[in-house]
Amino acid sequence: MPCKRFHVVENAVRFSFMTGTEWWRTAVIYQIYPRSFADANGDGMGDLAGITGRLPALRDLGIDAIWLSPFYTSPQHDAGYDVADYCDVDPIFGSLADFDTLVRTAHELAIRVIVDLVPNHSSSDHPWFQAALAAPEGSAERAHYIFREGKGEMGELPPNNWESVFGGNAWTRVTNPDGTPGQWYLHLFDTTQPDFDWDNEWVRAQFRGVLRFWLDRGADGFRVDVAHGMIKAAGLPDYTAPVEGGSMGGASVLEPGIIAEWAETAPYWAQGGVHEIYRDWRLVLDEYPGQRILAAEAWVDPLRRVAEWVRPDEMHQAFNFAYLETPWSGPALRRVVDDSLEAFSAVGAPSTWVLSNHDVVRHASRLALTAENLQGHGIGPKTAGLPDPVVGLQRARAATALMLALPGSSYLYQGEELGLPEVIDLPDASREDPTWFRTNGERYGRDGCRVPLPWEGSAPSYGFGPTSASWLPQPAGWGALARDAQDGVAGSTLELYKLALRLRREHALGLGSVEWRGGFGDEVVHFRNGGVVVVANTGTEPIELPAGELLLDSEPIAGRTLPGDTTAWLRA
Ligand code: GLC
């Protein structure tokens, strides 16, 4: 059942701010996780009306666009990354009319709206998968997904040895309508997320329809989920994991070398065939006015390979996870900035930068973890060497001040502008991430970065919604981090973000370049971008700032002394 097209009469607002240079080359894009941003109806789950009501706060922050994590019809086994209808809104988030209001309001505030597209897999509740289950082996319906015979005498063994990203086997055996055991289907993620067969033209045609459905409704583009996984190596060969014990061996995605080796060698990541799909999508986007964009979530390594996703006829942006994974260290940061600028500029694309998202430990906690306990998929009460919140926040502020001075486009994750830490001590009973369940609690999963936002320090649920309900419990003490407790308060994290975003715009840093300067030793990242000189001290020894008017300091500094874990911007 193809998506019903919806014909929007393009409004004047869209074009009043949508002309001129290619906006996405310099944009600051703010990720909204709809479950946790703002709840208008008081059921404890964020919703689209809640987002619309809070958009003025994002205009005041100074961002250019929002990216909405999935709000589509979904049984929510993976927080909406399990889509049961690509062309509708789940009732827990509202309706298509709420989406239209959100887009209209955002455009009136000169904020573009990017939606999340989840094309690697659907929900097992999707009618296409249900039809595949009901249809016989070898049918056209089954061919939309990846069904295979099992190995072993009775087909009792999975077709190959692939493991799910969330832990456990990547194959599940189905039961035939007559009760006998049947074929197996592939799910690189949860059992409720069957992978599509993207070699099938019918699948491709359906997704062209999905793109048009949201573009017609005014979406400014798509963040493409698992954009490195849609094509699998022919014959689905076995894979020997680089580390013991699984596809990621239970290891952290932030452990140096792990993601690199896995991303390079697994027969389901970064297969050359994916690019044909994006070239096709690019043609669809280019039919629309107003510079609609595609942004790849591609956990690929090294950066020059990520750049393949943003060649001129493919996507516009790709997330720079190498940057996210870089420790708070001068030499490592200089190297990743150089590598990023070189790799992306070689294909004429802007580099992107990102420090946090809904899948990783918030950087206000992550940057205070030691190399031994870095965890991409969550930390919890029993993690060894828990991060120091004071050190973490100070480094996070310094790291953000560094990131927002870099040329290109930056992504922010909701709540980082409040300095929110990872919530480490969530009660186990409240956890929802499939990673937690599929590893029997061995990996805590990603709930700790998904806790609903505090808006008003003294309101129930800290103003997340009109009641005290919150789908994940908010920590006591978050009142002090609430937006209203920081708004207009000199030195607050929120004011630091606002200042950085305003200066970034005024000095056109997004269009600039990095001209390295030295003079302070290895742990100091020192460069000029146009009219601004940036000094980020990742070490512990204070340094004397060079000459120049102080434009921004990530911590209030006394005189001209820049302490460790602090960043300053000076007028060049
Ligand atoms: C992406 C999403 C993540 C989701 C997974 C499966 O990595 O960012 O949240 O669980 O894809 O869709």
Coordinates of C-alpha atoms and ligand atoms in Angstrom, one line a residue:
M1 CA 0.0 0.0 0.0
P2 CA 1.8 3.1 -1.3
C3 CA 1.8 6.2 0.8
K4 CA -1.1 8.6 -0.2
R5 CA 0.4 11.7 -1.7
F6 CA -0.5 15.0 -0.1
H7 CA -0.2 18.2 -2.1
V8 CA 0.9 21.2 -0.1
V9 CA 0.5 24.6 -1.5
E10 CA 4.0 25.9 -0.9
N11 CA 3.6 29.0 1.4
A12 CA 5.4 32.2 1.1
V13 CA 7.2 31.6 4.4
R14 CA 9.1 28.7 3.0
F15 CA 10.8 30.8 0.4
S16 CA 11.3 34.0 2.5
F17 CA 14.3 32.3 4.2
M18 CA 15.0 29.5 1.9
T19 CA 16.9 31.3 -0.9
G20 CA 20.6 32.1 -1.1
T21 CA 23.6 30.0 -0.3
E22 CA 23.4 26.3 0.4
W23 CA 22.1 26.5 4.0
W24 CA 23.2 23.0 5.0
R25 CA 26.9 23.8 4.4
T26 CA 27.0 25.8 7.6
A27 CA 23.8 24.9 9.5
V28 CA 23.5 24.1 13.1
I29 CA 21.0 21.3 13.3
Y30 CA 19.4 20.5 16.6
Q31 CA 18.3 16.9 17.2
I32 CA 14.9 16.5 18.9
Y33 CA 14.1 13.1 20.4
P34 CA 10.3 13.4 20.4
R35 CA 9.7 11.0 23.3
S36 CA 11.7 13.3 25.6
F37 CA 11.5 16.9 24.3
A38 CA 8.1 18.2 25.5
D39 CA 4.8 16.6 26.4
A40 CA 1.7 18.6 25.6
N41 CA -1.0 16.2 26.7
G42 CA 0.5 15.1 30.0
D43 CA 0.8 11.4 29.4
G44 CA 4.5 11.4 30.2
M45 CA 5.5 10.8 26.5
G46 CA 6.7 13.8 24.4
D47 CA 4.6 14.7 21.4
L48 CA 4.6 16.8 18.3
A49 CA 2.3 19.5 19.8
G50 CA 4.8 19.7 22.7
I51 CA 7.6 20.3 20.2
T52 CA 5.6 23.0 18.4
G53 CA 4.9 24.8 21.6
R54 CA 8.6 24.9 22.5
L55 CA 9.9 26.0 19.1
P56 CA 10.4 29.7 20.2
A57 CA 13.0 28.5 22.7
L58 CA 14.9 26.9 19.8
R59 CA 14.6 30.1 17.8
D60 CA 16.1 31.9 20.8
L61 CA 18.9 29.4 21.0
G62 CA 19.9 30.3 17.5
I63 CA 19.8 27.0 15.5
D64 CA 19.0 26.7 11.8
A65 CA 17.1 23.4 11.6
I66 CA 15.7 20.6 13.7
W67 CA 16.0 16.9 13.0
L68 CA 13.2 14.9 14.5
S69 CA 13.9 11.3 15.6
P70 CA 11.1 9.0 14.4
F71 CA 7.5 9.8 15.3
Y72 CA 5.9 7.4 12.9
T73 CA 3.4 4.6 13.7
S74 CA 5.4 2.1 15.7
P75 CA 5.0 -0.5 18.5
Q76 CA 8.1 1.3 20.0
H77 CA 10.2 -1.7 20.5
D78 CA 13.2 0.4 19.5
A79 CA 11.8 3.8 20.5
G80 CA 10.2 4.4 17.1
Y81 CA 13.2 3.1 15.0
D82 CA 10.8 0.2 14.3
V83 CA 8.3 1.7 11.8
A84 CA 4.9 0.1 11.2
D85 CA 3.7 2.9 8.8
Y86 CA 6.1 5.2 7.1
C87 CA 3.4 7.7 6.2
D88 CA 1.6 8.4 9.5
V89 CA 2.2 9.7 13.0
D90 CA 1.9 7.4 15.9
P91 CA -1.0 8.4 18.1
I92 CA 1.4 8.7 21.1
F93 CA 3.0 11.6 19.2
G94 CA -0.2 13.1 17.7
S95 CA -1.4 13.2 14.1
L96 CA -0.4 14.3 10.6
A97 CA -2.2 17.5 11.3
D98 CA 0.1 18.1 14.2
F99 CA 3.1 17.5 12.0
D100 CA 1.8 20.1 9.5
T101 CA 1.4 22.6 12.3
L102 CA 4.9 21.9 13.5
V103 CA 6.4 22.4 10.1
R104 CA 4.4 25.6 9.5
T105 CA 5.4 27.0 12.9
A106 CA 9.0 26.1 12.4
H107 CA 9.1 27.7 9.0
E108 CA 7.6 30.9 10.4
L109 CA 10.4 30.9 12.9
A110 CA 13.0 30.3 10.1
I111 CA 13.7 26.8 11.3
R112 CA 13.9 24.0 8.8
V113 CA 12.6 20.5 9.6
I114 CA 14.5 17.3 8.9
V115 CA 12.7 14.0 9.5
D116 CA 14.3 10.6 10.2
L117 CA 13.9 7.9 7.6
V118 CA 14.4 4.3 8.7
P119 CA 14.9 2.3 5.4
N120 CA 17.1 -0.5 6.5
H121 CA 14.3 -2.3 8.3
S122 CA 10.7 -1.9 9.2
S123 CA 8.8 -3.0 12.3
S124 CA 7.7 -6.6 12.3
D125 CA 4.2 -5.2 12.7
H126 CA 4.4 -3.5 9.3
P127 CA 1.7 -4.8 7.0
W128 CA 4.5 -5.6 4.4
F129 CA 6.2 -7.9 6.9
Q130 CA 2.9 -9.4 8.1
A131 CA 2.1 -10.1 4.4
A132 CA 5.5 -11.7 4.0
L133 CA 4.9 -14.0 7.0
A134 CA 1.5 -15.0 5.7
A135 CA 2.8 -15.7 2.2
P136 CA 4.6 -18.9 1.2
E137 CA 8.3 -19.3 0.9
G138 CA 9.6 -18.0 -2.4
S139 CA 6.7 -15.5 -2.8
A140 CA 7.0 -11.9 -3.9
E141 CA 6.0 -10.8 -0.4
R142 CA 8.8 -12.7 1.3
A143 CA 11.3 -11.2 -1.3
H144 CA 10.7 -7.7 0.2
Y145 CA 12.7 -8.9 3.3
I146 CA 15.7 -11.3 3.7
F147 CA 14.2 -14.7 4.3
R148 CA 16.6 -17.7 4.0
E149 CA 16.5 -21.5 4.7
G150 CA 18.3 -22.5 7.9
K151 CA 21.4 -24.6 8.0
G152 CA 21.6 -28.1 9.6
E153 CA 19.6 -31.2 8.7
M154 CA 16.2 -29.7 9.6
G155 CA 17.1 -26.1 8.9
E156 CA 17.4 -25.6 12.7
L157 CA 20.5 -23.4 12.5
P158 CA 20.6 -19.8 11.4
P159 CA 21.6 -19.2 7.7
N160 CA 24.9 -17.6 8.8
N161 CA 26.7 -16.4 11.9
W162 CA 25.8 -12.7 11.9
E163 CA 25.0 -11.1 15.2
S164 CA 22.6 -8.3 16.0
V165 CA 24.0 -4.9 16.9
F166 CA 21.9 -5.1 20.0
G167 CA 23.3 -8.4 21.0
G168 CA 22.4 -12.0 20.2
N169 CA 21.7 -13.7 16.9
A170 CA 20.7 -11.6 13.8
W171 CA 18.3 -14.3 12.6
T172 CA 14.9 -15.4 13.8
R173 CA 13.0 -18.5 12.6
V174 CA 9.4 -18.1 11.7
T175 CA 6.6 -20.6 12.2
N176 CA 4.6 -21.5 9.1
P177 CA 0.8 -21.1 9.2
D178 CA 0.5 -24.9 9.7
G179 CA 2.6 -24.7 12.8
T180 CA 5.8 -26.2 11.3
P181 CA 9.1 -24.4 11.7
G182 CA 9.9 -22.3 8.6
Q183 CA 12.5 -20.0 7.2
W184 CA 14.7 -17.5 9.0
Y185 CA 14.6 -13.7 8.6
L186 CA 17.5 -11.3 9.1
H187 CA 17.4 -8.5 11.6
L188 CA 20.6 -6.6 12.1
F189 CA 18.9 -4.9 15.1
D190 CA 16.0 -6.3 17.3
T191 CA 13.9 -9.3 16.3
T192 CA 11.1 -6.8 15.7
Q193 CA 13.1 -5.0 13.1
P194 CA 13.3 -7.2 10.0
D195 CA 15.8 -6.0 7.3
F196 CA 14.4 -5.1 3.9
D197 CA 16.0 -6.6 0.8
W198 CA 17.2 -3.5 -1.0
D199 CA 18.1 -5.4 -4.1
N200 CA 14.3 -5.7 -4.6
E201 CA 13.0 -3.0 -7.0
W202 CA 9.6 -3.0 -5.2
V203 CA 11.2 -1.9 -2.0
R204 CA 13.0 0.9 -3.8
A205 CA 9.8 2.1 -5.4
Q206 CA 8.0 2.2 -2.0
F207 CA 10.7 4.3 -0.5
R208 CA 10.6 6.8 -3.3
G209 CA 7.0 7.2 -2.4
V210 CA 7.8 7.7 1.3
L211 CA 10.3 10.4 0.4
R212 CA 7.8 12.3 -1.7
F213 CA 5.1 12.0 1.0
W214 CA 7.2 13.9 3.5
L215 CA 8.7 16.3 0.9
D216 CA 5.2 17.2 -0.2
R217 CA 4.3 17.9 3.4
G218 CA 7.1 20.4 3.7
A219 CA 10.0 18.4 5.2
D220 CA 13.3 20.0 4.4
G221 CA 15.2 16.7 4.3
F222 CA 15.9 13.3 5.8
R223 CA 18.4 12.0 8.3
V224 CA 18.9 8.4 7.0
D225 CA 19.1 5.7 9.6
V226 CA 21.7 3.0 9.2
A227 CA 22.7 4.4 5.8
H228 CA 25.7 2.1 5.7
G229 CA 23.7 -1.1 6.1
M230 CA 21.1 -1.4 3.5
I231 CA 22.9 -3.6 1.0
K232 CA 24.4 -6.9 2.2
A233 CA 27.3 -8.8 0.6
A234 CA 26.1 -11.3 -2.1
G235 CA 25.6 -14.8 -0.7
L236 CA 25.5 -13.4 2.9
P237 CA 28.9 -14.9 3.9
D238 CA 29.8 -15.6 7.5
Y239 CA 31.6 -13.0 9.4
T240 CA 34.5 -13.4 11.8
A241 CA 34.3 -10.5 14.3
P242 CA 37.4 -8.6 15.0
V243 CA 36.9 -9.0 18.8
E244 CA 35.7 -12.0 20.7
G245 CA 32.1 -12.5 21.4
G246 CA 29.9 -10.9 18.8
S247 CA 29.5 -8.3 16.1
M248 CA 30.9 -5.7 18.4
G249 CA 32.0 -8.3 20.9
G250 CA 30.1 -6.3 23.5
A251 CA 32.8 -3.7 23.2
S252 CA 32.3 0.0 23.2
V253 CA 31.8 1.7 19.9
L254 CA 34.1 4.3 21.3
E255 CA 37.0 1.9 21.9
P256 CA 39.7 2.8 19.4
G257 CA 39.9 0.4 16.5
I258 CA 36.7 -1.6 17.2
I259 CA 34.3 0.4 15.1
A260 CA 37.0 0.9 12.5
E261 CA 37.6 -2.8 12.0
W262 CA 34.0 -3.8 12.3
A263 CA 32.9 -1.0 9.9
E264 CA 35.5 -2.0 7.4
T265 CA 35.1 -5.7 7.3
A266 CA 31.5 -6.8 8.1
P267 CA 29.7 -8.1 5.1
Y268 CA 26.6 -6.0 6.0
W269 CA 28.2 -2.6 6.4
A270 CA 29.4 -0.1 3.8
Q271 CA 28.7 -2.3 0.7
G272 CA 29.3 -0.4 -2.5
G273 CA 25.7 -1.0 -3.7
V274 CA 24.2 1.5 -1.2
H275 CA 25.4 4.4 -3.3
E276 CA 23.1 3.7 -6.2
I277 CA 20.2 4.0 -3.8
Y278 CA 21.3 7.5 -2.7
R279 CA 21.9 8.7 -6.2
D280 CA 18.3 7.7 -7.0
W281 CA 17.0 9.5 -3.9
R282 CA 19.0 12.6 -4.7
L283 CA 17.2 12.9 -8.0
V284 CA 13.9 12.8 -6.1
L285 CA 15.0 15.5 -3.7
D286 CA 16.2 17.7 -6.5
E287 CA 12.7 17.8 -8.0
Y288 CA 11.7 19.9 -5.0
P289 CA 12.4 23.6 -4.4
G290 CA 14.1 25.0 -1.3
Q291 CA 17.3 22.8 -1.0
R292 CA 16.0 19.6 0.7
I293 CA 18.8 17.5 2.1
L294 CA 19.9 14.0 2.9
A295 CA 22.2 13.3 5.9
A296 CA 23.7 9.9 6.4
E297 CA 24.0 8.0 9.6
A298 CA 26.9 5.9 8.4
W299 CA 29.2 4.3 11.0
V300 CA 32.0 3.9 8.5
D301 CA 35.7 4.2 8.9
P302 CA 38.0 5.9 7.9
L303 CA 36.6 9.4 7.1
R304 CA 37.7 9.3 3.5
R305 CA 35.2 6.4 3.1
V306 CA 32.4 8.3 4.9
A307 CA 33.0 11.0 2.3
E308 CA 31.8 8.5 -0.4
W309 CA 28.3 9.1 1.0
V310 CA 28.4 12.8 0.2
R311 CA 29.8 12.8 -3.3
P312 CA 28.1 15.5 -5.4
D313 CA 25.3 13.3 -6.7
E314 CA 24.6 11.5 -3.4
M315 CA 23.8 12.9 0.1
H316 CA 24.5 16.4 1.3
Q317 CA 25.9 15.5 4.8
A318 CA 27.2 12.6 6.7
F319 CA 27.6 12.4 10.5
N320 CA 31.2 12.7 11.6
F321 CA 31.3 9.9 14.2
A322 CA 35.1 9.9 14.1
Y323 CA 34.8 13.4 15.7
L324 CA 32.3 12.2 18.3
E325 CA 34.7 9.3 19.2
T326 CA 37.7 11.5 19.6
P327 CA 39.0 11.8 23.2
W328 CA 39.5 15.2 24.8
S329 CA 43.1 15.4 23.8
G330 CA 44.9 18.1 21.8
P331 CA 46.8 15.9 19.3
A332 CA 43.7 13.6 18.7
L333 CA 41.5 16.6 18.1
R334 CA 43.9 18.3 15.7
R335 CA 44.2 15.1 13.8
V336 CA 40.5 14.5 13.4
V337 CA 39.8 18.1 12.4
D338 CA 42.5 17.8 9.7
D339 CA 41.3 14.4 8.5
S340 CA 37.7 15.6 8.4
L341 CA 38.3 18.8 6.4
E342 CA 40.5 16.9 4.0
A343 CA 38.2 14.0 3.5
F344 CA 35.0 16.0 3.0
S345 CA 36.5 18.8 1.0
A346 CA 37.9 16.2 -1.4
V347 CA 34.4 15.6 -2.5
G348 CA 33.2 19.2 -2.2
A349 CA 31.1 18.5 0.9
P350 CA 31.1 20.4 4.2
S351 CA 32.4 18.5 7.2
T352 CA 29.9 18.0 10.0
W353 CA 30.6 17.8 13.7
V354 CA 28.8 16.2 16.5
L355 CA 29.4 15.4 20.2
S356 CA 26.2 13.8 21.4
N357 CA 23.1 12.0 20.1
H358 CA 20.4 9.6 21.3
D359 CA 22.7 6.5 20.8
V360 CA 25.8 7.5 22.8
V361 CA 26.7 8.6 26.3
R362 CA 26.1 12.4 26.6
H363 CA 29.3 14.2 26.2
A364 CA 29.0 16.0 29.6
S365 CA 29.6 12.5 31.1
R366 CA 31.5 10.8 28.3
L367 CA 34.4 13.2 28.3
A368 CA 35.1 12.5 32.0
L369 CA 35.3 8.7 31.4
T370 CA 38.7 7.1 31.1
A371 CA 39.8 5.1 28.1
E372 CA 39.0 1.9 30.0
N373 CA 35.4 2.6 30.6
L374 CA 34.3 4.5 27.5
Q375 CA 30.9 3.0 26.5
G376 CA 29.1 3.9 23.3
H377 CA 26.0 2.1 24.4
G378 CA 25.5 3.2 27.9
I379 CA 26.9 3.4 31.4
G380 CA 25.2 2.3 34.5
P381 CA 25.6 2.2 38.3
K382 CA 27.9 -0.8 38.1
T383 CA 30.2 0.7 35.5
A384 CA 33.8 1.0 36.9
G385 CA 35.2 4.5 37.3
L386 CA 32.0 6.6 37.0
P387 CA 32.6 10.0 35.4
D388 CA 33.1 13.1 37.6
P389 CA 30.1 15.4 36.8
V390 CA 32.0 18.6 37.4
V391 CA 35.0 17.6 35.2
G392 CA 32.5 16.2 32.6
L393 CA 30.5 19.4 32.3
Q394 CA 33.6 21.6 32.2
R395 CA 35.0 19.5 29.4
A396 CA 31.7 19.4 27.6
R397 CA 31.4 23.2 27.6
A398 CA 35.0 23.5 26.3
A399 CA 34.4 20.8 23.7
T400 CA 31.3 22.5 22.4
A401 CA 32.9 25.9 22.3
L402 CA 35.6 24.3 20.1
M403 CA 33.2 22.4 17.9
L404 CA 31.0 25.5 17.2
A405 CA 34.0 27.4 16.0
L406 CA 34.8 24.9 13.2
P407 CA 33.8 25.5 9.6
G408 CA 30.9 23.3 8.3
S409 CA 27.7 22.1 9.9
S410 CA 27.2 21.1 13.5
Y411 CA 24.7 18.8 15.2
L412 CA 23.4 19.4 18.7
Y413 CA 21.4 16.9 20.7
Q414 CA 18.6 18.1 22.8
G415 CA 19.6 18.9 26.4
E416 CA 23.3 19.4 25.7
E417 CA 22.6 23.2 25.8
L418 CA 21.5 22.7 29.4
G419 CA 24.7 20.7 30.2
L420 CA 22.6 17.5 30.9
P421 CA 24.7 14.6 32.0
E422 CA 24.0 10.9 31.2
V423 CA 21.5 9.5 33.8
I424 CA 23.6 6.7 35.1
D425 CA 21.4 5.4 37.9
L426 CA 18.1 4.8 36.2
P427 CA 16.1 2.1 38.0
D428 CA 16.6 -1.1 35.9
A429 CA 12.8 -1.6 35.8
S430 CA 12.4 1.7 33.9
R431 CA 14.9 0.8 31.1
E432 CA 13.4 0.3 27.6
D433 CA 16.4 0.0 25.3
P434 CA 16.4 -3.4 23.5
T435 CA 20.2 -3.5 24.1
W436 CA 19.5 -3.9 27.8
F437 CA 17.1 -6.8 27.2
R438 CA 19.1 -8.5 24.4
T439 CA 22.3 -8.6 26.5
N440 CA 20.5 -9.6 29.7
G441 CA 21.5 -6.4 31.4
E442 CA 25.2 -6.7 30.4
R443 CA 25.1 -3.5 28.4
Y444 CA 23.0 -0.7 29.9
G445 CA 21.9 0.7 26.6
R446 CA 21.0 4.2 25.7
D447 CA 18.2 5.2 28.0
G448 CA 20.5 7.3 30.1
C449 CA 20.8 10.0 27.3
R450 CA 17.0 9.9 26.6
V451 CA 15.6 11.2 29.8
P452 CA 12.9 13.9 29.3
L453 CA 14.1 17.4 29.4
P454 CA 13.7 19.9 32.3
W455 CA 12.1 23.2 31.2
E456 CA 10.9 24.8 34.4
G457 CA 12.8 24.0 37.6
S458 CA 9.9 24.1 40.0
A459 CA 7.1 22.5 37.8
P460 CA 6.0 18.9 37.9
S461 CA 8.2 16.8 35.6
Y462 CA 10.3 20.0 35.5
G463 CA 7.9 21.4 32.9
F464 CA 8.4 18.5 30.5
G465 CA 4.6 18.2 30.5
P466 CA 1.7 19.5 32.5
T467 CA 1.7 16.6 34.9
S468 CA 4.4 14.8 36.8
A469 CA 4.4 11.9 34.3
S470 CA 7.7 11.1 32.5
W471 CA 8.3 7.9 30.6
L472 CA 11.8 7.7 32.1
P473 CA 12.3 9.0 35.6
Q474 CA 14.0 12.4 35.8
P475 CA 16.7 12.7 38.5
A476 CA 16.2 14.8 41.6
G477 CA 18.3 17.9 41.2
W478 CA 17.5 18.5 37.5
G479 CA 15.6 21.7 38.6
A480 CA 18.9 23.5 38.7
L481 CA 19.6 22.5 35.1
A482 CA 16.1 23.5 33.8
R483 CA 16.0 26.0 30.9
D484 CA 14.3 28.6 33.0
A485 CA 17.0 28.4 35.7
Q486 CA 19.7 29.1 33.0
D487 CA 17.9 31.5 30.7
G488 CA 19.5 34.9 30.9
V489 CA 21.8 33.8 33.7
A490 CA 25.4 34.8 32.9
G491 CA 27.8 31.9 32.8
S492 CA 25.1 29.3 32.4
T493 CA 25.6 26.5 29.8
L494 CA 22.5 27.7 27.9
E495 CA 23.9 31.3 27.6
L496 CA 27.2 29.8 26.5
Y497 CA 25.5 28.0 23.6
K498 CA 23.5 31.1 22.7
L499 CA 26.6 33.2 22.6
A500 CA 28.6 30.7 20.6
L501 CA 25.8 30.4 18.1
R502 CA 25.4 34.1 17.7
L503 CA 29.1 34.7 17.3
R504 CA 29.4 31.8 14.9
R505 CA 26.7 33.4 12.7
E506 CA 28.1 37.0 13.0
H507 CA 31.6 35.8 12.1
A508 CA 30.4 33.4 9.4
L509 CA 32.5 30.7 11.0
G510 CA 30.6 28.0 9.2
L511 CA 32.0 29.2 5.9
G512 CA 35.5 29.7 7.2
S513 CA 38.6 27.6 7.4
V514 CA 41.0 26.3 10.0
E515 CA 44.5 28.0 10.1
W516 CA 46.5 26.2 12.8
R517 CA 48.6 28.2 15.3
G518 CA 51.0 26.8 17.8
G519 CA 52.9 28.1 20.8
F520 CA 51.3 26.3 23.7
G521 CA 52.3 22.7 23.5
D522 CA 50.5 19.5 22.5
E523 CA 47.4 19.8 24.7
V524 CA 46.3 23.2 23.4
V525 CA 44.2 23.3 20.3
H526 CA 44.9 26.8 18.8
F527 CA 43.6 28.0 15.4
R528 CA 42.2 31.0 13.6
N529 CA 38.9 30.8 11.7
G530 CA 38.4 34.2 9.9
G531 CA 38.0 36.9 12.5
V532 CA 38.2 34.6 15.5
V533 CA 41.1 32.9 17.2
V534 CA 40.2 29.8 19.2
V535 CA 42.3 28.5 22.1
A536 CA 41.1 25.2 23.7
N537 CA 43.1 23.9 26.6
T538 CA 42.6 20.2 26.9
G539 CA 45.4 19.8 29.4
T540 CA 45.7 20.6 33.1
E541 CA 48.3 23.4 33.0
P542 CA 46.9 26.9 32.7
I543 CA 48.2 29.1 29.9
E544 CA 48.4 32.8 29.2
L545 CA 46.0 33.8 26.4
P546 CA 47.5 35.5 23.3
A547 CA 46.5 39.1 22.6
G548 CA 43.0 39.9 21.4
E549 CA 39.6 40.9 22.8
L550 CA 38.0 38.0 24.6
L551 CA 34.7 37.1 22.8
L552 CA 33.7 33.9 24.6
D553 CA 35.0 31.8 27.5
S554 CA 33.6 28.3 28.3
E555 CA 34.3 29.1 32.0
P556 CA 34.5 32.5 33.5
I557 CA 38.3 33.2 33.3
A558 CA 40.2 35.6 35.5
G559 CA 42.5 38.0 33.6
R560 CA 44.3 36.4 30.7
T561 CA 44.8 33.0 32.2
L562 CA 43.1 30.1 30.5
P563 CA 42.8 27.1 32.9
G564 CA 42.7 23.5 31.8
D565 CA 39.5 22.1 30.2
T566 CA 38.5 25.6 29.0
T567 CA 38.1 27.2 25.6
A568 CA 38.3 30.9 24.7
W569 CA 37.4 32.8 21.5
L570 CA 39.4 35.9 20.8
R571 CA 38.9 38.6 18.2
A572 CA 41.7 38.0 15.6
Ligands
GLC1 C1 20.3 3.9 14.3 C2 19.5 4.7 15.3 C3 19.3 3.9 16.6 C4 18.5 2.7 16.2 C5 19.2 1.9 15.1 C6 18.2 0.9 14.5 O1 21.6 3.6 14.7 O2 20.2 5.9 15.6 O3 18.7 4.6 17.6 O4 18.4 1.9 17.3 O5 19.6 2.7 14.0 O6 17.2 1.6 13.8

